[in-house]
Amino acid sequence: MEGYRALHRESIEDPAAFWLKAAKAVSWTTAPGQALDSSRAPLYRWFPGARLNTSFNALDRHVLAGRGDTTALVYDSAMLGTQQHFTYAQLRDEVAQFAGALRHQGVTKGDRVLIYLPMVPEAVIAMLAVARLGAVHSVVFGGFAPAELASRIRDAAPKIILTATGGLEPSRRVEYLPAVAEALDLAGAGGCPVIVKHRDGFTAAAADYDQPSRRWLDWDEAAAGATPLDPVDVEATDPLYILYTSGTTGSPKGVVRDNGGHAVALTWSMRNIFDVGPGDVMLTASDVGWVVGHSYIVYGPLLAGATTVLYEGKPVGTPDAGAFWRLIEAHGVTVMFTAPTALRAVRRADPTAAALGGYDISTLRLLFSAGERLDTGTFSWIRGVLGVPVIDNWWQTETGWPICANPRGLGGVPVKPGSPSLPSPGFDLAIVDGEGTPVPTGTEGTIALRLPLPPGALTTLWGSDERYEQAYLRALEGYYVSGDSGYADDDGYLFVMGRTDDVINVAGHRLSAGAIEQALAQHPAVAECAVIGLEDALKGQRASGYVVLKAGETIDPAELQRELVALVRKLIGPVAGFRDAVVVDALPKTRSGKILRKTMRQIAAGETYTVPSTIEDAGVLDSLVPLLRAGVPPPGR
Ligand code: COA
Ligand code: AMP
């Protein structure tokens, strides 16, 4: 504990010295002389003047160190029943070849490349190839609908799109090409070239869309003729990727991550938090479309020279609740990382963990969990089942790596169930009230981070420093506001209570209440609506819609419900898991017309609440209380 505390103190008192030291673990073409550029505070940049290539650090560097024959990537598809191994040398060659193909298509440094791929090796190859070129990738999760894809295309303005013929879900095959075509049309970017990885079993093919006015190319053909590309040197401060995440409003925020700070922070986190290095096999059961996938399926394990397992499948049902245990045995997994929802799904399907009996999981040392609150019931269950430390860690797309975690590589600190432990070195955490004054120990408040944020955290939002400042930095001067509330105990352990804004966390996937409301509002019968997150036993939260009908509207409620569910699926995507919509007479509002979502959330969560003095009609709220307290009955379940 003392070792951790001293290191944390050092990182806050002299961040420049701390991170310059950490930077020595990264391979630079021009080593950093300066750690932090504060000249545009509160916009900070790490390692100005230094140069490197992230793909070189993730691949070539290990090959040059004589580890080319070590396995870098294992692709395990429960959907196809296949496995594929790539050594560091093979992965480097594949990446160099595909980077050459992208260059041949005219992609150069700084261009954006949008990646819309399922969990196949090409997703990893694509990300690293873009990084090798010095271009900027933006990966979009496959469960998003064309309209969401379109808004990301509009914002990032990619030079090219990389996709596959489809993705495999347990219940169906998801055709990607019609979705990409629709998104391009919606975004007014029909001419944007697309490279398509062919997967068997899908109806549409690249050739169906290839026209003189738009080039849709086959992946293998594009790669075959290309000249392998050497890593392109970039500034540490140049962007590596944009990853869109949901905010309060319907329009997603493009979190920008740089090259240098990212490489330094992730390398540091692998050693000191995750305790992963060469010889380790890491299984992160997430998706490359989320930040956990970016950081701990792709970049972190490869920067650390470990082996990473890319799993195409689900925790349950592909074929059973022993899926994770099979992966651990098959690949000798030493460290695993997943979301509480996945653990709850396994527990629900196999409460006694009977499936474990068939597997040898003795290689496993540690289990990490993030993406949502790890409830103490699930924590105790999984710790009992696996018999290894279970490490909750709290962070966000914006921060890129754990804000709070148990630093296992530093020897660890005692685990407290329900807490993601202590702030990672580099994160200066404060729990404050609305004015920015720290609240007493044990009191809930806004979780904020004193600026500057450490390397690896977002540097801005794509295309708008102003929006970045507005969204995160203006509410409390000198702080980044996380959007979560929580409290700290006497030992400084953090307990996260949940979001303070209108972000809903479904199965560890972050959704905007505003975006779902926009979708519901498109229904011709809906006059207005409010969407809030309700507690869900499996997925942590589920989005629940309350709609007011237009005057004289007589639509059958069950029919309306079906249409609203279909609308959200069409406009946001199946990932929203939207099922609950209920008709109410009116929504509670302030006199200025603002819907009292927070009060609705508090009532639904059974929390004490105060009715704002500005309420327009308290009777509206009173009539909603029984409905909110009961939770909306999930239809058809
Ligand atoms: N492409 C297309 N559709 C997708 C998709 C993808 N990549 N991922 C999910 N979907 C679809 C599913 O098919 C499902 O569609 P359906 O409504 O037609 O059945 C819908 O989106 C919801 O999917 P999901 O959230 O996976 O719920 P589920 O009920 O099918 O499965 C769990 C439940 C618990 C197995 C699943 O939620 C899970 O694995 N959760 C863990 C999530 C996770 O790892 N999060 C990490 C973030 S760090
Ligand atoms: P995302 O940006 O999609 O990773 O979502 C980040 C949000 O998920 C955070 O702001 C939290 O609300 C929630 N979250 C992530 N990890 C945890 C955790 N370990 N405990 C509680 N909430 C978490």
mmCIF file of C-alpha atoms in Angstrom, residues 180-529:
data_model
loop_
_atom_site.group_PDB
_atom_site.id
_atom_site.type_symbol
_atom_site.label_atom_id
_atom_site.label_comp_id
_atom_site.label_asym_id
_atom_site.label_seq_id
_atom_site.Cartn_x
_atom_site.Cartn_y
_atom_site.Cartn_z
ATOM 1 C CA VAL A 180 -22.820 0.648 -44.846
ATOM 2 C CA ALA A 181 -24.450 1.621 -48.142
ATOM 3 C CA GLU A 182 -27.425 3.144 -46.337
ATOM 4 C CA ALA A 183 -25.156 4.995 -43.906
ATOM 5 C CA LEU A 184 -23.078 6.425 -46.755
ATOM 6 C CA ASP A 185 -26.229 7.637 -48.475
ATOM 7 C CA LEU A 186 -27.587 9.147 -45.254
ATOM 8 C CA ALA A 187 -24.268 10.901 -44.694
ATOM 9 C CA GLY A 188 -24.159 12.169 -48.276
ATOM 10 C CA ALA A 189 -20.851 10.341 -48.737
ATOM 11 C CA GLY A 190 -21.897 7.818 -51.387
ATOM 12 C CA GLY A 191 -18.595 8.159 -53.234
ATOM 13 C CA CYS A 192 -16.435 7.132 -50.284
ATOM 14 C CA PRO A 193 -14.505 3.952 -51.206
ATOM 15 C CA VAL A 194 -15.115 0.799 -49.186
ATOM 16 C CA ILE A 195 -12.879 -2.251 -48.729
ATOM 17 C CA VAL A 196 -14.825 -5.397 -47.866
ATOM 18 C CA LYS A 197 -13.518 -8.531 -46.162
ATOM 19 C CA HIS A 198 -15.485 -11.401 -47.657
ATOM 20 C CA ARG A 199 -16.980 -13.815 -45.141
ATOM 21 C CA ASP A 200 -18.942 -16.810 -46.372
ATOM 22 C CA GLY A 201 -22.667 -17.075 -45.806
ATOM 23 C CA PHE A 202 -23.764 -13.501 -46.499
ATOM 24 C CA THR A 203 -25.996 -12.403 -49.337
ATOM 25 C CA ALA A 204 -24.338 -9.159 -50.385
ATOM 26 C CA ALA A 205 -20.799 -8.886 -51.771
ATOM 27 C CA ALA A 206 -18.477 -5.975 -52.560
ATOM 28 C CA ALA A 207 -19.067 -6.442 -56.295
ATOM 29 C CA ASP A 208 -22.804 -5.749 -55.844
ATOM 30 C CA TYR A 209 -22.020 -2.183 -54.803
ATOM 31 C CA ASP A 210 -19.021 -1.475 -57.025
ATOM 32 C CA GLN A 211 -19.924 1.171 -59.607
ATOM 33 C CA PRO A 212 -17.947 3.720 -61.608
ATOM 34 C CA SER A 213 -19.042 6.396 -59.114
ATOM 35 C CA ARG A 214 -18.028 4.412 -56.026
ATOM 36 C CA ARG A 215 -15.319 1.804 -55.542
ATOM 37 C CA TRP A 216 -16.157 -1.160 -53.331
ATOM 38 C CA LEU A 217 -13.092 -3.387 -53.303
ATOM 39 C CA ASP A 218 -12.423 -6.881 -52.095
ATOM 40 C CA TRP A 219 -10.076 -6.912 -49.078
ATOM 41 C CA ASP A 220 -7.896 -9.815 -50.176
ATOM 42 C CA GLU A 221 -7.505 -8.462 -53.683
ATOM 43 C CA ALA A 222 -6.645 -5.010 -52.367
ATOM 44 C CA ALA A 223 -4.033 -6.477 -50.013
ATOM 45 C CA ALA A 224 -2.565 -8.977 -52.489
ATOM 46 C CA GLY A 225 -0.959 -6.529 -54.853
ATOM 47 C CA ALA A 226 0.232 -4.043 -52.248
ATOM 48 C CA THR A 227 3.778 -3.159 -51.266
ATOM 49 C CA PRO A 228 4.360 -3.594 -47.516
ATOM 50 C CA LEU A 229 4.644 -0.246 -45.775
ATOM 51 C CA ASP A 230 7.203 0.752 -43.157
ATOM 52 C CA PRO A 231 5.900 2.590 -40.083
ATOM 53 C CA VAL A 232 5.357 6.301 -40.694
ATOM 54 C CA ASP A 233 6.868 8.550 -38.088
ATOM 55 C CA VAL A 234 4.285 10.843 -36.417
ATOM 56 C CA GLU A 235 4.285 13.500 -33.735
ATOM 57 C CA ALA A 236 3.460 12.181 -30.279
ATOM 58 C CA THR A 237 0.634 14.713 -30.284
ATOM 59 C CA ASP A 238 -0.825 13.551 -33.623
ATOM 60 C CA PRO A 239 -4.139 11.709 -33.307
ATOM 61 C CA LEU A 240 -4.089 7.908 -33.309
ATOM 62 C CA TYR A 241 -7.814 7.391 -33.228
ATOM 63 C CA ILE A 242 -11.276 8.837 -32.762
ATOM 64 C CA LEU A 243 -13.757 6.786 -30.769
ATOM 65 C CA TYR A 244 -17.324 8.006 -30.623
ATOM 66 C CA THR A 245 -19.208 7.772 -27.368
ATOM 67 C CA SER A 246 -22.649 8.757 -26.191
ATOM 68 C CA GLY A 247 -23.230 11.934 -24.304
ATOM 69 C CA THR A 248 -26.334 13.618 -23.015
ATOM 70 C CA THR A 249 -27.397 14.791 -26.431
ATOM 71 C CA GLY A 250 -28.176 12.666 -29.460
ATOM 72 C CA SER A 251 -25.002 13.567 -31.309
ATOM 73 C CA PRO A 252 -22.061 11.300 -30.380
ATOM 74 C CA LYS A 253 -18.796 12.768 -29.161
ATOM 75 C CA GLY A 254 -15.600 11.864 -31.004
ATOM 76 C CA VAL A 255 -13.023 11.239 -28.304
ATOM 77 C CA VAL A 256 -9.545 11.916 -29.727
ATOM 78 C CA ARG A 257 -6.554 9.955 -28.499
ATOM 79 C CA ASP A 258 -2.978 10.900 -29.382
ATOM 80 C CA ASN A 259 -0.099 8.571 -30.314
ATOM 81 C CA GLY A 260 2.555 9.334 -27.711
ATOM 82 C CA GLY A 261 0.526 9.731 -24.543
ATOM 83 C CA HIS A 262 -1.521 6.670 -25.454
ATOM 84 C CA ALA A 263 1.533 4.442 -25.987
ATOM 85 C CA VAL A 264 3.123 5.600 -22.727
ATOM 86 C CA ALA A 265 -0.026 5.286 -20.615
ATOM 87 C CA LEU A 266 -1.115 1.909 -21.955
ATOM 88 C CA THR A 267 2.373 0.469 -21.636
ATOM 89 C CA TRP A 268 2.471 1.735 -18.047
ATOM 90 C CA SER A 269 -0.986 0.364 -17.249
ATOM 91 C CA MET A 270 -0.162 -3.099 -18.598
ATOM 92 C CA ARG A 271 2.788 -3.476 -16.288
ATOM 93 C CA ASN A 272 1.584 -1.688 -13.202
ATOM 94 C CA ILE A 273 -2.172 -2.208 -13.146
ATOM 95 C CA PHE A 274 -2.817 -5.367 -15.155
ATOM 96 C CA ASP A 275 0.508 -7.033 -14.342
ATOM 97 C CA VAL A 276 0.758 -8.244 -17.935
ATOM 98 C CA GLY A 277 3.971 -8.601 -19.899
ATOM 99 C CA PRO A 278 5.706 -10.980 -22.287
ATOM 100 C CA GLY A 279 4.601 -14.556 -21.583
ATOM 101 C CA ASP A 280 1.102 -13.541 -20.526
ATOM 102 C CA VAL A 281 -2.029 -14.405 -22.456
ATOM 103 C CA MET A 282 -4.783 -11.826 -22.066
ATOM 104 C CA LEU A 283 -8.414 -12.486 -22.877
ATOM 105 C CA THR A 284 -10.511 -9.336 -22.966
ATOM 106 C CA ALA A 285 -14.064 -10.376 -23.708
ATOM 107 C CA SER A 286 -15.373 -7.117 -25.089
ATOM 108 C CA ASP A 287 -15.607 -5.798 -28.640
ATOM 109 C CA VAL A 288 -13.040 -3.796 -30.594
ATOM 110 C CA GLY A 289 -15.791 -1.198 -31.071
ATOM 111 C CA TRP A 290 -15.584 -0.149 -27.394
ATOM 112 C CA VAL A 291 -12.753 1.511 -25.532
ATOM 113 C CA VAL A 292 -12.089 -1.643 -23.511
ATOM 114 C CA GLY A 293 -11.509 -3.414 -26.822
ATOM 115 C CA HIS A 294 -9.243 -0.668 -28.179
ATOM 116 C CA SER A 295 -7.112 -0.546 -25.058
ATOM 117 C CA TYR A 296 -7.091 -4.112 -23.791
ATOM 118 C CA ILE A 297 -7.824 -6.361 -26.764
ATOM 119 C CA VAL A 298 -5.616 -4.510 -29.219
ATOM 120 C CA TYR A 299 -3.129 -1.915 -28.070
ATOM 121 C CA GLY A 300 -2.319 -2.735 -24.437
ATOM 122 C CA PRO A 301 -1.432 -6.432 -24.752
ATOM 123 C CA LEU A 302 0.519 -5.868 -27.986
ATOM 124 C CA LEU A 303 2.434 -2.877 -26.647
ATOM 125 C CA ALA A 304 3.329 -5.101 -23.694
ATOM 126 C CA GLY A 305 4.528 -7.953 -25.939
ATOM 127 C CA ALA A 306 1.902 -10.343 -24.563
ATOM 128 C CA THR A 307 -0.550 -12.584 -26.437
ATOM 129 C CA THR A 308 -4.067 -11.275 -26.939
ATOM 130 C CA VAL A 309 -7.158 -13.426 -27.539
ATOM 131 C CA LEU A 310 -9.796 -12.046 -29.904
ATOM 132 C CA TYR A 311 -13.024 -13.854 -29.072
ATOM 133 C CA GLU A 312 -15.939 -13.914 -31.501
ATOM 134 C CA GLY A 313 -18.773 -15.268 -29.388
ATOM 135 C CA LYS A 314 -20.852 -14.610 -26.302
ATOM 136 C CA PRO A 315 -20.348 -15.532 -22.656
ATOM 137 C CA VAL A 316 -23.353 -17.842 -22.808
ATOM 138 C CA GLY A 317 -25.140 -19.692 -25.583
ATOM 139 C CA THR A 318 -22.100 -20.149 -27.842
ATOM 140 C CA PRO A 319 -22.604 -22.938 -27.029
ATOM 141 C CA ASP A 320 -22.980 -22.720 -23.240
ATOM 142 C CA ALA A 321 -21.916 -21.003 -20.027
ATOM 143 C CA GLY A 322 -18.530 -22.732 -20.175
ATOM 144 C CA ALA A 323 -17.390 -20.520 -23.100
ATOM 145 C CA PHE A 324 -14.935 -18.444 -21.037
ATOM 146 C CA TRP A 325 -13.534 -21.521 -19.262
ATOM 147 C CA ARG A 326 -12.971 -23.200 -22.629
ATOM 148 C CA LEU A 327 -11.043 -20.168 -23.855
ATOM 149 C CA ILE A 328 -8.887 -20.067 -20.729
ATOM 150 C CA GLU A 329 -7.938 -23.714 -21.064
ATOM 151 C CA ALA A 330 -7.488 -23.670 -24.839
ATOM 152 C CA HIS A 331 -5.169 -20.658 -24.899
ATOM 153 C CA GLY A 332 -3.556 -20.766 -21.464
ATOM 154 C CA VAL A 333 -5.110 -17.429 -20.518
ATOM 155 C CA THR A 334 -3.342 -15.836 -17.542
ATOM 156 C CA VAL A 335 -5.327 -12.598 -17.235
ATOM 157 C CA MET A 336 -8.951 -12.089 -18.189
ATOM 158 C CA PHE A 337 -11.009 -8.904 -18.472
ATOM 159 C CA THR A 338 -14.759 -8.668 -18.973
ATOM 160 C CA ALA A 339 -17.901 -6.753 -17.983
ATOM 161 C CA PRO A 340 -20.170 -7.551 -15.011
ATOM 162 C CA THR A 341 -23.095 -8.231 -17.379
ATOM 163 C CA ALA A 342 -21.160 -11.101 -18.925
ATOM 164 C CA LEU A 343 -20.428 -12.536 -15.468
ATOM 165 C CA ARG A 344 -24.079 -12.183 -14.466
ATOM 166 C CA ALA A 345 -25.120 -13.950 -17.664
ATOM 167 C CA VAL A 346 -22.777 -16.857 -16.882
ATOM 168 C CA ARG A 347 -24.046 -17.026 -13.300
ATOM 169 C CA ARG A 348 -27.660 -16.961 -14.400
ATOM 170 C CA ALA A 349 -27.114 -19.797 -16.879
ATOM 171 C CA ASP A 350 -24.906 -21.883 -14.590
ATOM 172 C CA PRO A 351 -25.336 -20.810 -10.954
ATOM 173 C CA THR A 352 -23.126 -23.576 -9.566
ATOM 174 C CA ALA A 353 -20.513 -23.135 -12.287
ATOM 175 C CA ALA A 354 -20.907 -26.790 -13.141
ATOM 176 C CA ALA A 355 -19.455 -26.136 -16.606
ATOM 177 C CA LEU A 356 -16.136 -25.242 -14.991
ATOM 178 C CA GLY A 357 -15.645 -28.867 -13.960
ATOM 179 C CA GLY A 358 -14.822 -29.827 -17.519
ATOM 180 C CA TYR A 359 -11.915 -27.395 -17.898
ATOM 181 C CA ASP A 360 -8.461 -26.779 -16.495
ATOM 182 C CA ILE A 361 -8.246 -23.042 -15.794
ATOM 183 C CA SER A 362 -5.160 -23.229 -13.568
ATOM 184 C CA THR A 363 -3.254 -20.723 -15.758
ATOM 185 C CA LEU A 364 -5.618 -17.895 -14.763
ATOM 186 C CA ARG A 365 -4.096 -15.422 -12.282
ATOM 187 C CA LEU A 366 -6.418 -12.428 -12.355
ATOM 188 C CA LEU A 367 -9.867 -11.353 -13.497
ATOM 189 C CA PHE A 368 -10.525 -7.679 -14.266
ATOM 190 C CA SER A 369 -14.018 -6.228 -14.574
ATOM 191 C CA ALA A 370 -15.134 -2.839 -15.917
ATOM 192 C CA GLY A 371 -17.776 -1.071 -17.963
ATOM 193 C CA GLU A 372 -20.356 -0.862 -15.183
ATOM 194 C CA ARG A 373 -20.639 -1.336 -11.451
ATOM 195 C CA LEU A 374 -19.507 -4.741 -10.244
ATOM 196 C CA ASP A 375 -22.229 -5.557 -7.717
ATOM 197 C CA THR A 376 -21.039 -7.348 -4.606
ATOM 198 C CA GLY A 377 -23.199 -10.427 -5.306
ATOM 199 C CA THR A 378 -21.563 -11.018 -8.683
ATOM 200 C CA PHE A 379 -18.142 -10.147 -7.254
ATOM 201 C CA SER A 380 -18.404 -12.738 -4.447
ATOM 202 C CA TRP A 381 -19.801 -15.379 -6.779
ATOM 203 C CA ILE A 382 -17.109 -15.109 -9.425
ATOM 204 C CA ARG A 383 -14.305 -14.832 -6.864
ATOM 205 C CA GLY A 384 -15.566 -18.017 -5.217
ATOM 206 C CA VAL A 385 -15.870 -19.794 -8.552
ATOM 207 C CA LEU A 386 -12.448 -18.841 -9.927
ATOM 208 C CA GLY A 387 -10.430 -18.506 -6.731
ATOM 209 C CA VAL A 388 -8.337 -15.653 -8.182
ATOM 210 C CA PRO A 389 -8.374 -11.936 -7.337
ATOM 211 C CA VAL A 390 -11.267 -10.122 -9.019
ATOM 212 C CA ILE A 391 -10.319 -6.535 -9.826
ATOM 213 C CA ASP A 392 -13.000 -3.934 -10.479
ATOM 214 C CA ASN A 393 -11.718 -0.916 -12.402
ATOM 215 C CA TRP A 394 -13.530 2.300 -13.193
ATOM 216 C CA TRP A 395 -12.896 4.414 -16.266
ATOM 217 C CA GLN A 396 -14.408 5.778 -19.444
ATOM 218 C CA THR A 397 -13.976 6.048 -23.186
ATOM 219 C CA GLU A 398 -12.594 9.495 -22.481
ATOM 220 C CA THR A 399 -9.789 8.397 -20.158
ATOM 221 C CA GLY A 400 -8.660 5.371 -22.191
ATOM 222 C CA TRP A 401 -7.317 3.466 -19.183
ATOM 223 C CA PRO A 402 -8.407 2.903 -15.578
ATOM 224 C CA ILE A 403 -8.942 6.017 -13.472
ATOM 225 C CA CYS A 404 -9.326 3.784 -10.429
ATOM 226 C CA ALA A 405 -8.066 0.257 -10.111
ATOM 227 C CA ASN A 406 -6.167 -2.084 -7.895
ATOM 228 C CA PRO A 407 -2.584 -1.796 -9.178
ATOM 229 C CA ARG A 408 -1.695 -5.478 -9.328
ATOM 230 C CA GLY A 409 1.670 -4.880 -10.949
ATOM 231 C CA LEU A 410 2.635 -2.708 -7.998
ATOM 232 C CA GLY A 411 1.813 -5.538 -5.619
ATOM 233 C CA GLY A 412 -1.855 -4.635 -5.315
ATOM 234 C CA VAL A 413 -3.810 -3.138 -2.445
ATOM 235 C CA PRO A 414 -6.469 -4.872 -0.324
ATOM 236 C CA VAL A 415 -9.665 -5.525 -2.298
ATOM 237 C CA LYS A 416 -12.891 -3.958 -1.026
ATOM 238 C CA PRO A 417 -15.999 -5.448 -2.636
ATOM 239 C CA GLY A 418 -18.060 -2.796 -4.414
ATOM 240 C CA SER A 419 -15.096 -0.477 -4.942
ATOM 241 C CA PRO A 420 -12.736 -0.107 -7.918
ATOM 242 C CA SER A 421 -10.100 0.754 -5.273
ATOM 243 C CA LEU A 422 -7.824 3.766 -5.568
ATOM 244 C CA PRO A 423 -6.924 6.362 -8.193
ATOM 245 C CA SER A 424 -4.282 5.213 -10.641
ATOM 246 C CA PRO A 425 -1.072 7.238 -10.595
ATOM 247 C CA GLY A 426 -1.633 10.239 -12.849
ATOM 248 C CA PHE A 427 -5.288 10.701 -11.918
ATOM 249 C CA ASP A 428 -5.832 13.413 -9.291
ATOM 250 C CA LEU A 429 -9.322 12.504 -8.182
ATOM 251 C CA ALA A 430 -11.628 14.721 -6.150
ATOM 252 C CA ILE A 431 -15.206 14.307 -5.008
ATOM 253 C CA VAL A 432 -16.803 17.696 -5.050
ATOM 254 C CA ASP A 433 -20.083 19.529 -4.700
ATOM 255 C CA GLY A 434 -21.670 21.715 -7.368
ATOM 256 C CA GLU A 435 -19.221 24.561 -6.634
ATOM 257 C CA GLY A 436 -16.145 22.385 -6.847
ATOM 258 C CA THR A 437 -15.589 22.208 -3.093
ATOM 259 C CA PRO A 438 -14.421 18.774 -1.919
ATOM 260 C CA VAL A 439 -17.116 16.983 0.086
ATOM 261 C CA PRO A 440 -16.351 15.170 3.359
ATOM 262 C CA THR A 441 -15.284 11.532 3.315
ATOM 263 C CA GLY A 442 -18.271 9.237 2.896
ATOM 264 C CA THR A 443 -20.430 11.932 1.275
ATOM 265 C CA GLU A 444 -21.605 11.431 -2.282
ATOM 266 C CA GLY A 445 -20.551 14.038 -4.797
ATOM 267 C CA THR A 446 -19.454 14.593 -8.367
ATOM 268 C CA ILE A 447 -16.352 12.645 -9.300
ATOM 269 C CA ALA A 448 -13.951 15.082 -10.902
ATOM 270 C CA LEU A 449 -10.314 14.942 -11.966
ATOM 271 C CA ARG A 450 -7.945 17.846 -11.433
ATOM 272 C CA LEU A 451 -6.277 18.963 -14.659
ATOM 273 C CA PRO A 452 -4.107 18.056 -16.403
ATOM 274 C CA LEU A 453 -5.362 14.587 -17.183
ATOM 275 C CA PRO A 454 -2.525 12.070 -17.518
ATOM 276 C CA PRO A 455 -1.222 10.767 -20.858
ATOM 277 C CA GLY A 456 -3.622 8.428 -22.660
ATOM 278 C CA ALA A 457 -6.719 10.445 -21.771
ATOM 279 C CA LEU A 458 -8.591 12.332 -24.486
ATOM 280 C CA THR A 459 -6.904 15.442 -25.806
ATOM 281 C CA THR A 460 -10.037 16.947 -27.330
ATOM 282 C CA LEU A 461 -13.247 16.055 -29.173
ATOM 283 C CA TRP A 462 -12.876 15.590 -32.903
ATOM 284 C CA GLY A 463 -13.319 18.851 -34.712
ATOM 285 C CA SER A 464 -14.162 20.949 -31.685
ATOM 286 C CA ASP A 465 -11.973 22.051 -28.802
ATOM 287 C CA GLU A 466 -14.900 24.244 -27.853
ATOM 288 C CA ARG A 467 -17.245 21.272 -27.516
ATOM 289 C CA TYR A 468 -14.615 19.438 -25.441
ATOM 290 C CA GLU A 469 -14.285 22.355 -23.050
ATOM 291 C CA GLN A 470 -18.021 22.810 -22.905
ATOM 292 C CA ALA A 471 -18.766 19.148 -22.249
ATOM 293 C CA TYR A 472 -16.110 18.417 -19.636
ATOM 294 C CA LEU A 473 -14.069 21.382 -18.461
ATOM 295 C CA ARG A 474 -16.351 24.381 -17.962
ATOM 296 C CA ALA A 475 -18.646 23.135 -15.200
ATOM 297 C CA LEU A 476 -15.858 23.234 -12.610
ATOM 298 C CA GLU A 477 -12.780 25.310 -13.300
ATOM 299 C CA GLY A 478 -9.554 23.333 -13.164
ATOM 300 C CA TYR A 479 -11.356 19.995 -13.310
ATOM 301 C CA TYR A 480 -12.489 17.395 -15.805
ATOM 302 C CA VAL A 481 -16.009 16.346 -14.778
ATOM 303 C CA SER A 482 -16.511 12.601 -15.206
ATOM 304 C CA GLY A 483 -20.314 12.484 -15.340
ATOM 305 C CA ASP A 484 -20.329 9.933 -12.502
ATOM 306 C CA SER A 485 -21.082 10.476 -8.836
ATOM 307 C CA GLY A 486 -19.644 8.557 -5.925
ATOM 308 C CA TYR A 487 -17.984 8.759 -2.541
ATOM 309 C CA ALA A 488 -14.651 7.835 -0.986
ATOM 310 C CA ASP A 489 -14.174 5.952 2.263
ATOM 311 C CA ASP A 490 -11.611 6.650 4.993
ATOM 312 C CA ASP A 491 -8.894 4.843 3.053
ATOM 313 C CA GLY A 492 -9.630 6.817 -0.110
ATOM 314 C CA TYR A 493 -11.327 3.887 -1.865
ATOM 315 C CA LEU A 494 -13.851 5.070 -4.437
ATOM 316 C CA PHE A 495 -17.426 3.810 -4.588
ATOM 317 C CA VAL A 496 -19.079 4.778 -7.886
ATOM 318 C CA MET A 497 -22.818 5.372 -7.635
ATOM 319 C CA GLY A 498 -23.711 6.021 -11.287
ATOM 320 C CA ARG A 499 -24.099 8.697 -13.908
ATOM 321 C CA THR A 500 -25.326 12.151 -13.028
ATOM 322 C CA ASP A 501 -26.339 12.869 -16.608
ATOM 323 C CA ASP A 502 -28.687 11.259 -19.111
ATOM 324 C CA VAL A 503 -26.317 8.509 -20.128
ATOM 325 C CA ILE A 504 -27.657 4.959 -19.785
ATOM 326 C CA ASN A 505 -25.377 1.971 -19.386
ATOM 327 C CA VAL A 506 -26.895 -1.179 -20.927
ATOM 328 C CA ALA A 507 -24.691 -4.278 -20.631
ATOM 329 C CA GLY A 508 -21.646 -2.042 -20.281
ATOM 330 C CA HIS A 509 -22.636 -0.205 -23.459
ATOM 331 C CA ARG A 510 -23.051 3.506 -23.155
ATOM 332 C CA LEU A 511 -26.219 4.953 -24.670
ATOM 333 C CA SER A 512 -27.640 8.432 -24.770
ATOM 334 C CA ALA A 513 -31.149 8.893 -23.383
ATOM 335 C CA GLY A 514 -31.423 11.886 -25.713
ATOM 336 C CA ALA A 515 -30.665 9.785 -28.792
ATOM 337 C CA ILE A 516 -33.340 7.237 -27.866
ATOM 338 C CA GLU A 517 -35.794 10.078 -27.233
ATOM 339 C CA GLN A 518 -35.038 11.487 -30.672
ATOM 340 C CA ALA A 519 -35.857 8.066 -32.138
ATOM 341 C CA LEU A 520 -39.149 7.751 -30.212
ATOM 342 C CA ALA A 521 -40.136 11.279 -31.191
ATOM 343 C CA GLN A 522 -40.070 10.271 -34.850
ATOM 344 C CA HIS A 523 -43.175 8.141 -34.326
ATOM 345 C CA PRO A 524 -46.169 10.060 -35.730
ATOM 346 C CA ALA A 525 -48.320 9.319 -32.646
ATOM 347 C CA VAL A 526 -45.781 10.637 -30.114
ATOM 348 C CA ALA A 527 -46.131 14.193 -28.863
ATOM 349 C CA GLU A 528 -43.256 14.060 -26.383
ATOM 350 C CA CYS A 529 -41.260 11.524 -24.452
#
